[in-house]
Amino acid sequence: MSGSTRRVIVCETCAVQGETPIGVEFARRLRDLVPDNVHVETTACMNLCEQPMALALRAEGCEAYLFSGVVDDDLEDASALARLYAEAPGGVIADARQAGRLRHCLVGRIPG
């Protein structure tokens, strides 16, 4: 596992049309479920407004991932995804089955 802090970044402005954004509350709850070396934060728009909610995984020198269509019920899967990322050398998640539905929400991966 890399010594760098792994980041889970949740969009705080994403919302299904006519609904209230859930990102800030989702991130708050996720913080209680992730390992100590994972920092959960929020950010404004990640430009995936048509498929709310967006979530990203980032760490210096590691692969980065971007997900869309994350919903409130994905909290446990997001926690599993964060643990996988925290344990993955170079951030490379070779088998994302533990992340449940979120493995199908991947929009893109950026090499580290």
Tab-separated table of C-alpha atoms in Angstrom:
chain	number	residue	atom	x	y	z
A	1	MET	CA	0.000	0.000	0.000
A	2	SER	CA	1.275	3.440	-0.888
A	3	GLY	CA	2.073	5.860	1.920
A	4	SER	CA	0.096	8.620	0.230
A	5	THR	CA	-3.331	9.573	1.454
A	6	ARG	CA	-6.062	8.255	-0.788
A	7	ARG	CA	-8.917	10.663	-1.468
A	8	VAL	CA	-12.580	10.014	-2.144
A	9	ILE	CA	-14.109	13.149	-3.635
A	10	VAL	CA	-17.891	13.452	-3.699
A	11	CYS	CA	-19.787	16.029	-5.761
A	12	GLU	CA	-21.741	18.296	-3.438
A	13	THR	CA	-23.882	19.848	-6.190
A	14	CYS	CA	-25.051	16.734	-8.092
A	15	ALA	CA	-28.770	16.108	-7.883
A	16	VAL	CA	-31.503	14.461	-9.841
A	17	GLN	CA	-33.607	17.246	-11.345
A	18	GLY	CA	-36.040	18.550	-8.748
A	19	GLU	CA	-34.281	16.842	-5.835
A	20	THR	CA	-31.869	18.103	-3.182
A	21	PRO	CA	-28.154	17.288	-3.612
A	22	ILE	CA	-27.052	14.405	-1.353
A	23	GLY	CA	-23.270	14.669	-1.683
A	24	VAL	CA	-22.446	16.520	1.540
A	25	GLU	CA	-24.480	14.103	3.679
A	26	PHE	CA	-23.197	11.080	1.723
A	27	ALA	CA	-19.587	12.197	2.313
A	28	ARG	CA	-20.246	12.811	6.020
A	29	ARG	CA	-21.582	9.277	6.464
A	30	LEU	CA	-18.833	7.754	4.311
A	31	ARG	CA	-16.114	9.306	6.502
A	32	ASP	CA	-17.152	7.017	9.351
A	33	LEU	CA	-16.739	3.904	7.189
A	34	VAL	CA	-13.356	4.338	5.489
A	35	PRO	CA	-9.816	3.502	6.685
A	36	ASP	CA	-7.680	6.169	8.337
A	37	ASN	CA	-5.562	6.673	5.214
A	38	VAL	CA	-8.635	7.634	3.152
A	39	HIS	CA	-9.724	11.270	3.215
A	40	VAL	CA	-13.335	11.914	2.164
A	41	GLU	CA	-14.038	15.386	0.846
A	42	THR	CA	-16.582	17.208	-1.271
A	43	THR	CA	-16.202	19.504	-4.230
A	44	ALA	CA	-18.464	21.520	-6.481
A	45	CYS	CA	-19.517	20.198	-9.877
A	46	MET	CA	-17.472	17.419	-11.513
A	47	ASN	CA	-19.322	17.926	-14.801
A	48	LEU	CA	-21.443	14.773	-14.678
A	49	CYS	CA	-24.710	16.593	-14.004
A	50	GLU	CA	-26.710	14.332	-16.333
A	51	GLN	CA	-25.778	11.281	-14.216
A	52	PRO	CA	-25.740	12.406	-10.579
A	53	MET	CA	-23.977	11.801	-8.216
A	54	ALA	CA	-20.304	11.872	-9.185
A	55	LEU	CA	-17.529	10.382	-7.069
A	56	ALA	CA	-13.771	10.295	-7.729
A	57	LEU	CA	-10.799	8.419	-6.277
A	58	ARG	CA	-7.439	10.247	-6.297
A	59	ALA	CA	-3.985	9.960	-4.765
A	60	GLU	CA	-0.613	11.363	-5.721
A	61	GLY	CA	1.227	8.993	-8.063
A	62	CYS	CA	-1.749	6.632	-8.310
A	63	GLU	CA	-4.435	5.770	-10.798
A	64	ALA	CA	-7.501	8.026	-10.546
A	65	TYR	CA	-11.085	6.897	-11.092
A	66	LEU	CA	-14.328	8.749	-11.842
A	67	PHE	CA	-17.787	7.326	-11.193
A	68	SER	CA	-21.274	8.626	-11.962
A	69	GLY	CA	-24.789	7.571	-11.057
A	70	VAL	CA	-23.878	7.019	-7.400
A	71	VAL	CA	-26.986	6.994	-5.194
A	72	ASP	CA	-27.572	7.149	-1.448
A	73	ASP	CA	-28.007	3.358	-1.286
A	74	ASP	CA	-24.421	2.950	-2.558
A	75	LEU	CA	-22.862	3.999	0.760
A	76	GLU	CA	-21.639	0.487	1.683
A	77	ASP	CA	-20.344	-0.107	-1.843
A	78	ALA	CA	-18.529	3.263	-1.739
A	79	SER	CA	-16.940	2.236	1.550
A	80	ALA	CA	-15.799	-1.073	0.014
A	81	LEU	CA	-14.461	0.809	-3.019
A	82	ALA	CA	-12.507	3.190	-0.766
A	83	ARG	CA	-10.976	0.234	1.100
A	84	LEU	CA	-10.008	-1.430	-2.187
A	85	TYR	CA	-8.380	1.798	-3.360
A	86	ALA	CA	-6.556	2.264	-0.044
A	87	GLU	CA	-5.057	-1.214	-0.334
A	88	ALA	CA	-4.297	-1.166	-4.068
A	89	PRO	CA	-0.618	-0.691	-4.991
A	90	GLY	CA	-0.444	2.359	-7.233
A	91	GLY	CA	-4.198	2.709	-6.916
A	92	VAL	CA	-4.767	-0.055	-9.451
A	93	ILE	CA	-7.971	-1.879	-8.533
A	94	ALA	CA	-7.651	-5.216	-10.292
A	95	ASP	CA	-10.893	-6.767	-9.043
A	96	ALA	CA	-13.726	-4.403	-8.125
A	97	ARG	CA	-16.391	-7.006	-7.362
A	98	GLN	CA	-16.332	-6.022	-3.674
A	99	ALA	CA	-17.508	-2.545	-4.714
A	100	GLY	CA	-20.854	-3.994	-5.771
A	101	ARG	CA	-22.945	-1.852	-8.097
A	102	LEU	CA	-20.326	0.917	-8.219
A	103	ARG	CA	-18.031	-1.156	-10.428
A	104	HIS	CA	-20.632	-0.605	-13.167
A	105	CYS	CA	-20.691	3.172	-12.568
A	106	LEU	CA	-17.096	3.744	-13.670
A	107	VAL	CA	-16.848	6.568	-16.204
A	108	GLY	CA	-13.077	6.582	-16.574
A	109	ARG	CA	-9.640	5.789	-15.214
A	110	ILE	CA	-6.645	8.109	-15.464
A	111	PRO	CA	-3.242	6.393	-15.290
A	112	GLY	CA	-1.036	7.456	-12.384
